[in-house]
XYZ file of C-alpha atoms in Angstrom:
636
model
C -0.631 50.292 -31.493
C -1.094 48.459 -28.124
C -4.578 46.090 -28.097
C -6.235 45.832 -24.733
C -7.324 42.412 -23.964
C -11.007 42.582 -23.738
C -12.555 42.231 -20.193
C -14.025 38.639 -20.887
C -10.383 37.449 -21.873
C -9.177 39.132 -18.654
C -11.618 37.097 -16.518
C -10.980 33.998 -18.002
C -7.262 34.209 -17.863
C -7.444 35.223 -14.208
C -9.814 32.531 -13.457
C -7.625 30.052 -15.278
C -4.390 30.992 -13.438
C -6.233 30.786 -10.110
C -7.064 27.398 -10.606
C -3.584 26.471 -11.964
C -1.459 28.106 -9.459
C -3.455 28.026 -6.403
C -1.744 28.224 -3.232
C -0.652 24.819 -1.649
C -0.117 24.393 2.042
C 3.249 24.110 3.231
C 3.631 21.353 5.989
C 5.461 21.862 9.303
C 8.965 20.027 8.978
C 8.878 16.692 10.209
C 10.731 15.911 13.408
C 12.568 13.017 14.998
C 11.161 9.531 16.088
C 9.850 9.588 19.579
C 12.203 6.849 20.750
C 15.306 4.986 19.926
C 15.054 1.382 18.654
C 16.969 -1.936 18.743
C 18.626 -1.584 15.248
C 17.898 -4.589 12.952
C 15.713 -6.312 15.619
C 12.139 -6.720 16.561
C 10.574 -5.354 19.770
C 7.272 -6.393 21.436
C 5.312 -3.138 21.983
C 2.202 -4.781 23.627
C -0.781 -6.781 22.713
C -3.429 -5.723 20.086
C -7.013 -5.777 21.392
C -8.132 -7.921 18.458
C -5.968 -10.125 16.384
C -4.563 -8.324 13.061
C -5.875 -10.210 10.176
C -6.055 -6.902 8.402
C -4.347 -3.539 9.164
C -3.592 -0.270 7.528
C -2.308 3.233 8.511
C -5.146 5.833 8.617
C -3.276 8.919 9.736
C 0.334 9.814 10.998
C -0.754 8.532 14.329
C -3.492 5.728 14.100
C -3.251 2.234 12.794
C -6.950 0.734 12.058
C -6.944 -3.292 12.934
C -9.547 -5.630 11.679
C -10.093 -9.131 12.570
C -12.470 -11.982 11.554
C -15.460 -12.708 14.048
C -14.045 -14.855 16.877
C -14.258 -14.754 20.755
C -11.893 -11.853 21.338
C -11.535 -11.161 25.166
C -12.120 -7.287 24.139
C -15.690 -6.407 23.760
C -17.824 -3.714 22.394
C -21.496 -3.235 22.381
C -22.097 -6.339 24.307
C -20.368 -8.791 21.847
C -16.390 -9.530 21.074
C -15.093 -6.955 19.342
C -13.349 -7.754 15.987
C -11.979 -4.118 15.007
C -9.739 -1.633 16.916
C -7.457 1.324 16.614
C -4.092 1.824 17.875
C -2.437 5.238 18.541
C 1.247 5.095 17.869
C 2.393 8.167 19.911
C 0.651 7.006 23.320
C 0.366 3.106 22.569
C -3.548 3.491 23.549
C -5.983 1.540 21.810
C -9.932 1.711 21.461
C -12.123 -0.975 20.195
C -14.393 -0.421 17.292
C -17.424 -2.039 16.114
C -17.129 -3.300 12.516
C -20.602 -4.135 12.164
C -20.852 -7.262 10.076
C -18.323 -10.244 9.816
C -14.983 -8.921 8.127
C -13.413 -12.669 7.787
C -11.030 -12.287 4.807
C -12.271 -8.845 3.437
C -10.589 -6.900 1.249
C -9.624 -3.248 1.484
C -7.932 -0.013 -0.114
C -8.505 3.625 0.146
C -10.623 5.949 -2.082
C -9.310 9.240 -3.738
C -10.976 11.260 -1.037
C -9.230 9.609 1.816
C -11.984 7.103 3.023
C -11.062 3.437 3.577
C -13.174 0.700 2.091
C -13.457 -2.842 3.720
C -15.323 -5.028 1.374
C -16.873 -8.651 1.863
C -16.255 -11.006 4.477
C -18.076 -14.205 5.522
C -21.415 -15.467 7.121
C -22.413 -14.766 10.527
C -20.877 -17.188 12.667
C -21.046 -18.486 16.399
C -18.650 -20.631 18.645
C -15.906 -22.251 16.610
C -16.380 -20.334 13.580
C -19.805 -22.317 12.734
C -22.677 -20.909 10.779
C -24.941 -18.760 13.264
C -28.680 -19.743 13.419
C -29.584 -16.298 12.177
C -27.652 -14.314 9.508
C -28.968 -11.021 10.747
C -26.941 -10.712 14.080
C -28.051 -11.919 17.828
C -26.344 -14.703 19.246
C -23.219 -14.819 21.286
C -20.912 -12.923 18.529
C -23.970 -10.820 17.155
C -22.401 -10.562 13.813
C -24.496 -10.171 10.669
C -23.803 -11.748 7.436
C -20.827 -9.489 5.910
C -20.325 -11.196 2.569
C -22.021 -8.220 0.752
C -20.939 -5.488 3.034
C -19.393 -2.407 1.888
C -17.811 -0.776 5.186
C -16.341 2.790 5.249
C -14.055 4.530 7.554
C -12.639 8.009 7.233
C -9.919 7.992 9.749
C -9.317 10.333 12.313
C -7.253 11.362 15.362
C -9.713 12.134 17.948
C -11.048 8.555 18.508
C -14.524 9.580 17.146
C -14.473 8.055 13.781
C -16.246 4.733 13.291
C -17.115 2.132 10.531
C -20.100 2.748 8.837
C -22.242 0.370 6.130
C -22.816 1.357 2.692
C -26.400 1.360 1.613
C -24.825 -0.145 -1.613
C -24.158 -4.080 -1.415
C -21.594 -5.908 -3.460
C -22.104 -9.631 -4.723
C -21.040 -12.081 -2.037
C -17.502 -11.952 -1.887
C -15.287 -13.709 0.470
C -11.511 -13.040 -0.327
C -11.818 -10.067 -2.620
C -9.350 -7.751 -3.960
C -9.570 -4.199 -4.088
C -7.603 -1.941 -6.056
C -7.946 1.981 -6.453
C -8.270 3.555 -9.847
C -7.099 6.454 -11.577
C -10.312 8.581 -10.578
C -10.102 7.496 -6.905
C -12.741 5.046 -7.306
C -11.939 1.258 -6.668
C -12.518 -2.027 -8.343
C -13.602 -4.950 -6.343
C -12.545 -8.281 -7.881
C -13.510 -11.998 -7.150
C -14.138 -13.719 -3.903
C -16.639 -16.545 -3.145
C -19.845 -16.898 -1.857
C -19.034 -19.634 0.828
C -16.525 -22.442 1.272
C -13.221 -23.230 2.695
C -9.543 -23.779 1.938
C -9.847 -23.235 -1.748
C -12.538 -22.170 -4.158
C -14.256 -25.337 -4.842
C -17.004 -26.301 -6.098
C -17.604 -23.991 -9.040
C -20.884 -22.994 -7.694
C -19.593 -20.974 -4.923
C -17.350 -18.757 -7.263
C -17.846 -15.039 -7.629
C -15.914 -14.650 -10.796
C -16.951 -10.854 -11.430
C -15.631 -7.376 -10.762
C -17.616 -4.302 -9.803
C -16.805 -0.707 -8.668
C -17.306 1.501 -5.789
C -18.921 4.109 -6.162
C -21.255 1.466 -8.141
C -21.142 1.512 -12.013
C -23.793 -0.909 -12.643
C -24.087 -4.702 -12.406
C -21.156 -6.716 -11.543
C -19.018 -7.830 -14.794
C -17.954 -11.299 -15.703
C -14.156 -11.901 -15.688
C -12.690 -14.828 -17.720
C -9.603 -15.084 -15.830
C -11.525 -15.428 -12.436
C -14.030 -18.064 -14.004
C -11.269 -20.312 -15.322
C -8.685 -20.448 -12.729
C -10.372 -22.501 -10.104
C -9.709 -23.637 -7.392
C -6.882 -21.086 -6.686
C -8.492 -17.754 -7.610
C -9.179 -16.111 -4.391
C -7.629 -12.753 -3.484
C -6.331 -12.186 -7.311
C -3.381 -10.213 -7.493
C -4.158 -7.077 -9.116
C -2.290 -3.904 -9.719
C -3.122 -0.799 -12.004
C -0.755 -0.194 -14.346
C 0.655 3.220 -15.826
C -1.102 2.170 -19.183
C -4.485 2.433 -17.247
C -4.999 -1.203 -17.399
C -5.127 -4.050 -14.874
C -2.842 -6.865 -14.259
C -4.630 -9.832 -12.959
C -2.725 -12.892 -11.712
C -4.545 -15.878 -10.785
C -3.634 -19.302 -10.048
C -1.184 -20.180 -12.796
C -2.695 -17.488 -15.270
C -2.032 -13.802 -16.173
C -4.085 -11.245 -18.045
C -4.141 -7.808 -18.694
C -7.928 -6.370 -18.009
C -9.215 -3.263 -19.705
C -11.824 -2.581 -17.040
C -13.785 0.203 -19.077
C -14.356 -2.303 -22.072
C -14.102 -5.732 -20.275
C -11.442 -6.895 -22.727
C -8.935 -9.266 -21.251
C -5.425 -9.951 -22.929
C -3.797 -13.323 -21.770
C -0.104 -12.929 -21.025
C 2.226 -15.787 -20.220
C 1.584 -18.455 -17.455
C 3.175 -17.629 -13.981
C 6.256 -20.089 -13.809
C 7.483 -22.328 -10.875
C 4.735 -21.570 -8.437
C 1.209 -20.514 -7.597
C 1.518 -17.060 -6.062
C -2.072 -16.356 -4.947
C -3.668 -17.409 -1.834
C -3.578 -19.867 -0.526
C 0.236 -20.326 -1.778
C 0.400 -16.613 -0.677
C 3.693 -15.460 -2.325
C 5.297 -11.957 -1.526
C 4.317 -9.457 -4.293
C 5.066 -5.858 -5.010
C 5.471 -3.430 -7.642
C 9.043 -2.093 -7.804
C 9.829 1.437 -7.403
C 8.580 3.862 -10.002
C 11.096 6.416 -11.145
C 11.734 8.778 -13.949
C 14.930 6.748 -14.593
C 12.688 3.779 -15.424
C 10.237 6.094 -17.168
C 7.559 5.243 -14.638
C 7.469 1.566 -15.959
C 5.739 -0.846 -13.718
C 7.819 -4.042 -12.679
C 5.763 -6.677 -10.383
C 8.155 -9.037 -8.291
C 6.760 -12.354 -7.153
C 8.656 -14.461 -4.534
C 7.899 -17.791 -2.947
C 4.555 -19.435 -2.932
C 3.853 -22.997 -3.625
C 4.144 -25.357 -6.679
C 0.754 -26.908 -6.521
C -1.176 -28.196 -9.457
C -5.190 -27.363 -9.624
C -6.241 -30.953 -8.833
C -3.493 -31.264 -6.142
C -5.323 -28.717 -4.061
C -8.296 -31.087 -3.969
C -6.532 -34.240 -3.547
C -7.196 -36.384 -0.307
C -3.596 -37.398 0.112
C -2.188 -33.554 -0.148
C -0.384 -33.393 3.310
C -0.389 -29.431 3.221
C 1.587 -28.708 6.218
C 4.610 -31.035 4.873
C 4.596 -29.596 1.489
C 7.847 -27.258 0.981
C 7.150 -23.670 -0.309
C 9.263 -22.199 -3.210
C 12.000 -20.008 -3.285
C 11.274 -18.716 -6.934
C 11.225 -15.268 -7.565
C 10.343 -13.731 -11.045
C 9.337 -10.147 -12.397
C 6.870 -9.261 -15.068
C 6.759 -5.738 -16.765
C 3.248 -6.256 -18.289
C 3.073 -2.735 -20.219
C 6.254 -3.845 -21.955
C 6.301 -7.707 -22.247
C 3.945 -10.465 -21.254
C 6.748 -12.892 -20.255
C 8.150 -13.393 -16.934
C 11.927 -13.054 -16.201
C 13.972 -15.038 -13.545
C 15.280 -13.026 -10.625
C 17.338 -13.707 -7.495
C 15.536 -16.482 -5.635
C 14.406 -16.089 -1.990
C 17.334 -17.152 0.796
C 14.689 -19.451 2.199
C 11.445 -20.871 0.753
C 8.489 -19.012 1.974
C 4.770 -19.017 1.947
C 2.786 -16.075 3.395
C 5.516 -13.599 3.159
C 4.974 -9.950 3.316
C 6.928 -7.629 1.045
C 7.100 -4.025 2.372
C 8.888 -0.956 0.941
C 11.349 0.965 3.107
C 11.563 4.541 2.208
C 15.273 3.907 0.831
C 13.761 1.849 -1.761
C 14.731 -1.701 -0.431
C 12.109 -4.316 0.052
C 11.752 -5.943 3.480
C 10.441 -9.501 3.434
C 9.010 -10.843 6.592
C 6.427 -13.351 8.097
C 5.467 -16.654 6.630
C 6.640 -20.436 6.815
C 8.797 -22.641 4.620
C 6.338 -25.516 4.937
C 2.663 -25.540 3.725
C 0.177 -22.738 2.884
C -2.342 -20.296 4.135
C -5.247 -21.818 5.734
C -6.481 -23.968 8.481
C -8.972 -26.812 9.268
C -9.551 -29.872 11.651
C -7.947 -32.454 9.475
C -5.922 -34.949 11.292
C -2.663 -33.917 9.862
C -3.062 -30.101 10.826
C -0.680 -28.543 12.981
C -3.460 -27.910 15.762
C -5.464 -26.408 12.891
C -2.622 -24.693 10.866
C -1.921 -25.797 7.243
C 1.448 -24.536 7.626
C 4.575 -25.237 9.725
C 8.075 -24.175 10.376
C 7.799 -20.353 10.572
C 10.699 -18.253 9.179
C 11.577 -15.957 11.713
C 14.470 -13.912 10.085
C 13.119 -11.173 7.845
C 15.279 -10.336 4.477
C 15.870 -7.563 2.586
C 15.904 -7.297 -1.337
C 17.882 -4.479 -2.865
C 17.366 -3.700 -6.523
C 20.359 -1.586 -6.815
C 22.555 -4.720 -6.364
C 23.729 -6.897 -9.194
C 21.777 -9.978 -9.892
C 22.935 -12.750 -7.641
C 23.386 -10.378 -4.672
C 19.938 -8.741 -4.251
C 18.698 -10.822 -1.079
C 20.419 -10.489 2.081
C 19.580 -11.126 5.950
C 23.213 -10.028 6.864
C 22.742 -8.438 10.524
C 19.028 -9.081 10.799
C 17.721 -10.534 13.568
C 15.043 -13.147 14.091
C 11.789 -12.246 15.706
C 10.419 -14.705 18.522
C 6.819 -14.316 17.337
C 5.798 -17.181 14.626
C 3.656 -15.062 11.866
C 1.532 -17.590 10.501
C -1.888 -17.490 8.613
C -3.684 -14.080 9.267
C -0.678 -12.041 9.909
C -0.068 -8.560 8.798
C 2.381 -5.527 8.569
C 3.003 -2.065 7.482
C 5.479 0.592 7.063
C 5.053 3.336 9.783
C 5.526 7.122 9.253
C 8.767 7.024 11.155
C 10.102 4.194 8.942
C 9.903 1.345 11.204
C 7.951 -1.740 10.610
C 4.834 -2.679 12.663
C 3.907 -6.616 12.633
C 0.891 -8.250 14.111
C -1.514 -10.780 13.970
C -1.288 -14.699 13.216
C -4.282 -16.912 13.968
C -4.598 -20.145 11.891
C -7.752 -21.139 13.808
C -11.581 -21.186 13.485
C -12.084 -19.263 16.784
C -9.903 -17.581 19.436
C -7.552 -20.331 20.401
C -4.419 -20.521 23.018
C -3.653 -24.185 23.413
C -2.239 -24.896 20.117
C 1.225 -24.616 18.647
C 0.096 -21.473 16.742
C -2.285 -19.748 18.870
C -4.395 -16.647 18.126
C -1.848 -13.898 18.560
C -2.048 -10.481 19.994
C 1.570 -9.591 20.728
C 2.484 -6.734 18.303
C 6.088 -5.934 17.275
C 7.969 -3.017 15.726
C 11.366 -3.819 13.604
C 13.632 -1.030 13.537
C 15.706 -0.785 10.143
C 19.318 -0.072 10.078
C 18.752 3.858 9.513
C 16.160 4.224 12.433
C 18.652 5.761 14.949
C 20.234 8.121 12.760
C 19.418 11.684 13.010
C 16.802 12.311 10.524
C 16.348 14.943 7.827
C 13.876 17.763 8.573
C 13.139 19.182 5.337
C 11.309 22.406 5.180
C 8.751 23.422 2.385
C 6.878 19.950 1.958
C 3.405 20.303 0.399
C 0.364 18.987 1.927
C -1.262 18.164 -1.374
C 0.561 17.185 -4.809
C -0.983 17.777 -8.228
C -0.478 15.668 -11.373
C 2.097 17.862 -13.114
C 2.070 21.559 -12.099
C 4.794 24.040 -10.698
C 8.127 22.914 -9.214
C 8.253 23.220 -5.469
C 11.590 23.885 -3.404
C 12.435 22.033 -0.287
C 15.192 23.397 1.975
C 17.877 21.196 3.889
C 20.193 22.539 6.341
C 23.585 21.243 7.366
C 22.404 19.003 9.919
C 20.006 17.526 7.208
C 23.202 16.883 4.988
C 25.277 15.493 7.823
C 27.488 18.486 7.498
C 28.538 17.800 3.879
C 26.673 19.778 0.901
C 27.756 16.487 -1.339
C 25.295 14.875 0.472
C 22.748 16.505 -1.609
C 23.643 14.478 -4.419
C 21.983 11.664 -2.842
C 18.883 13.087 -1.752
C 15.395 12.210 -2.881
C 11.934 12.888 -2.367
C 9.825 9.718 -2.093
C 6.010 9.029 -2.124
C 4.803 5.839 -0.473
C 1.143 4.273 -0.225
C 1.631 1.730 2.700
C -1.387 -0.107 1.423
C -4.127 -2.365 3.203
C -2.335 -5.205 4.732
C -3.904 -8.576 4.834
C -2.879 -12.274 3.814
C 0.678 -11.360 2.830
C -0.433 -8.680 0.447
C -0.590 -4.840 0.867
C -3.252 -3.902 -1.440
C -2.291 -0.531 -3.112
C 0.972 -0.386 -1.855
C 3.334 1.935 -4.121
C 6.756 3.547 -4.243
C 7.531 6.410 -6.584
C 10.612 8.915 -6.382
C 9.686 12.532 -7.332
C 11.849 13.968 -10.160
C 14.057 16.566 -8.596
C 17.427 18.615 -8.805
C 19.296 20.491 -6.583
C 21.340 23.796 -5.663
C 23.888 23.184 -3.074
C 25.682 25.814 -1.159
C 29.374 26.142 0.220
C 27.774 26.519 3.613
C 26.610 22.924 3.481
C 22.814 23.789 2.893
C 20.895 23.072 -0.124
C 17.671 23.330 -1.909
C 15.858 20.639 -3.591
C 13.745 21.488 -6.869
C 11.164 18.989 -6.852
C 8.170 18.076 -9.635
C 4.927 17.169 -8.301
C 3.391 13.881 -9.318
C 3.884 12.772 -13.045
C 0.842 13.691 -14.812
C -0.647 10.410 -15.203
C -2.690 9.436 -12.142
C -2.556 5.970 -13.215
C 1.017 5.715 -12.022
C 0.029 6.702 -8.596
C -3.477 7.178 -7.817
C -5.283 9.880 -5.959
C -5.651 9.480 -2.313
C -3.524 9.750 0.856
C 0.216 8.845 0.735
C 3.461 9.512 2.960
C 6.241 11.788 1.806
C 9.747 11.166 2.809
C 12.932 13.186 2.181
C 15.851 10.467 2.036
C 19.514 11.820 2.558
C 22.269 9.118 2.096
C 19.750 6.214 2.751
C 18.408 7.900 5.968
C 14.636 8.950 5.462
C 12.868 11.850 7.258
C 9.824 10.931 9.223
C 7.198 10.560 6.701
C 4.245 13.329 6.375
C 0.748 12.411 5.378
C -0.112 14.386 1.848
C -3.052 14.065 -0.424
C -2.347 13.176 -4.002
C -4.648 14.727 -6.419
C -7.499 16.584 -5.733
C -8.791 14.947 -2.846
C -12.051 13.850 -4.351
C -13.488 10.824 -6.567
C -13.456 11.795 -10.022
C -11.439 12.714 -13.110
C -7.962 14.231 -11.898
C -6.491 17.485 -13.664
C -3.208 16.862 -15.026
C -0.956 19.886 -15.692
C 2.261 20.218 -17.562
C 5.140 19.448 -15.252
C 7.361 22.424 -14.455
C 10.990 23.012 -15.719
C 13.863 21.746 -13.507
C 16.951 23.614 -13.435
C 20.123 21.950 -13.489
C 21.865 20.730 -10.693
C 24.856 22.559 -9.185
C 26.539 23.569 -5.941
C 27.558 27.093 -5.413
C 28.244 29.667 -3.078
C 25.320 30.541 -0.568
C 23.491 33.472 -1.910
C 24.628 36.573 -0.132
C 27.022 34.420 2.049
C 24.164 33.835 4.528
C 22.897 30.665 5.543
C 19.664 32.077 6.322
C 18.799 32.909 2.584
C 19.462 29.279 1.805
C 17.242 27.969 4.037
C 14.148 30.252 3.208
C 11.176 28.147 2.635
C 9.790 28.519 -0.718
C 6.835 27.181 -2.344
C 4.187 27.694 -5.026
C 3.268 31.506 -4.957
C 5.955 32.327 -2.500
C 8.320 33.768 -4.760
C 10.099 30.598 -6.080
C 11.656 31.440 -9.624
C 10.535 28.166 -10.650
C 6.964 28.742 -10.156
C 6.764 32.051 -11.809
C 8.832 30.500 -14.605
C 5.907 27.649 -15.042
C 3.388 30.479 -14.539
C 4.723 32.599 -17.370
C 4.773 29.741 -19.685
C 1.167 28.626 -19.002
C 0.092 32.241 -18.928
C 1.916 32.998 -22.355
C 0.148 29.447 -23.861
C -3.262 30.425 -22.592
C -3.140 34.138 -23.768
C -1.682 33.332 -27.078
C -4.081 30.465 -27.631
C -7.061 33.039 -26.609
C -6.047 35.900 -28.827
C -5.405 33.500 -31.678
C -9.291 32.853 -31.469
C -10.635 36.132 -30.397
């Protein structure tokens, strides 16, 4: 005898499935880059309106730049500008008002897509000297920014502006920001005032706090015990949900919910934090490495704590380090030696290319970050001998062969202290900034720099894949979705689908040789290839752990034989700040190459996605439905 499902159960089931298998928008296929580039070379594309001490990609078309307060020729609201927007498509710019002094602030993006810029310096006047009033006015009209939390929700219509949160942080100059698995942000460290390094101890801010606020700041042992080189502490959220914090020579795991800190091994060879400013990055996260986080640290300076303060420390003559080490903190607390840099470097940026290689650029082989009026300074710069030739780190190569500069041309623009760089959606690299000076300065060896460059990687002029079926929003777990690749996308050979991957990149907030929040993840996928040289990629959504890649905006690329599509901006997670829903991951079919269905290429090119008839979606839905129904009836 058939038992009818009670009406309440029917309502429960339909509501649950509506939430689990809601329609997800499919993005239009990406196109081709708007121009050709000079492969493996730099091109100056114009001057920024303000010097790019900080920058980030806010939309597919807009880069936002933040400077410290100084006498930039560009003006807004009757005072010099220290923020701007750059439109990539038109190369047009506009000034923006950052409201308070953003000098050496930190930044990152919330899970809802709003960017934070936190902290900064006191109000200043000519020459970077303290202003008579900390509330604004004077020639630069810049209120004290040390407690400021500035917010920007990026736009493409030129109407978005920075606003101030009514909540204020501790006084923080040189803080680090890291987005957490609920889309909120932790704010760590910094100082109240000071100069080259964090000394005396009275100026230290050895605490962390959250935005949105979770109450009073919390004391941190590693920040309190690593003076004087504890500014911009190197921080990553790990898949375990713990934070890796590296400061001066010390390393710890921080449980930010309990406040417990677990010491790990000391950093070998060199200081990596500011002002030594090594290149740092979390290596790609893949199913093959079980989403295990490994951090790469390269360069910096071998300076002992007392040496930073010594009167005989002639900084711009001190050689940087070539040392590279890795740490896999969820597995082991010990560092492992890796291939050294080809050239010693301080202030070096590490950026992901969509093909998984790491692009290293900027910086110098002598000295460190910082500036001052010392007799031995180069103008005011604490560094000299800029390294103009980039290098590429390729983890797929055997040990001893991972670094190379073969075929890479040198820049003509020294990128010293206060430089920044980021990956762009078309797969090129934007480079700007450099200003080791207290104020706008032109008559020194390393002046205030506005020239902005693009670097064009080896794949840039190749015909790019134009995949169909990319989703605008990805959940943590959930149904498999399908991406269609035509013959052109596969370069006329279906076998190339074996070398196709779907990549998620958070480009991060670039400042002081860091890209806070930068991540690279390869989604799990299989393929069905067809004899007409088309294929379908079957793709799992994000791993069901928001600590692996946090919620918020990111870029999705499809890479075929090392050639990436133009990246499209997607939202990871709910698009809201709060606990993220996790779902069972969908089942992937085995990879195979077969005859085109019905012999027609059109069938192979049909765009499929969740709810559009994809067999994978309905297989997942049936599984979830059966589980929910079985559990409900068992308790009925």
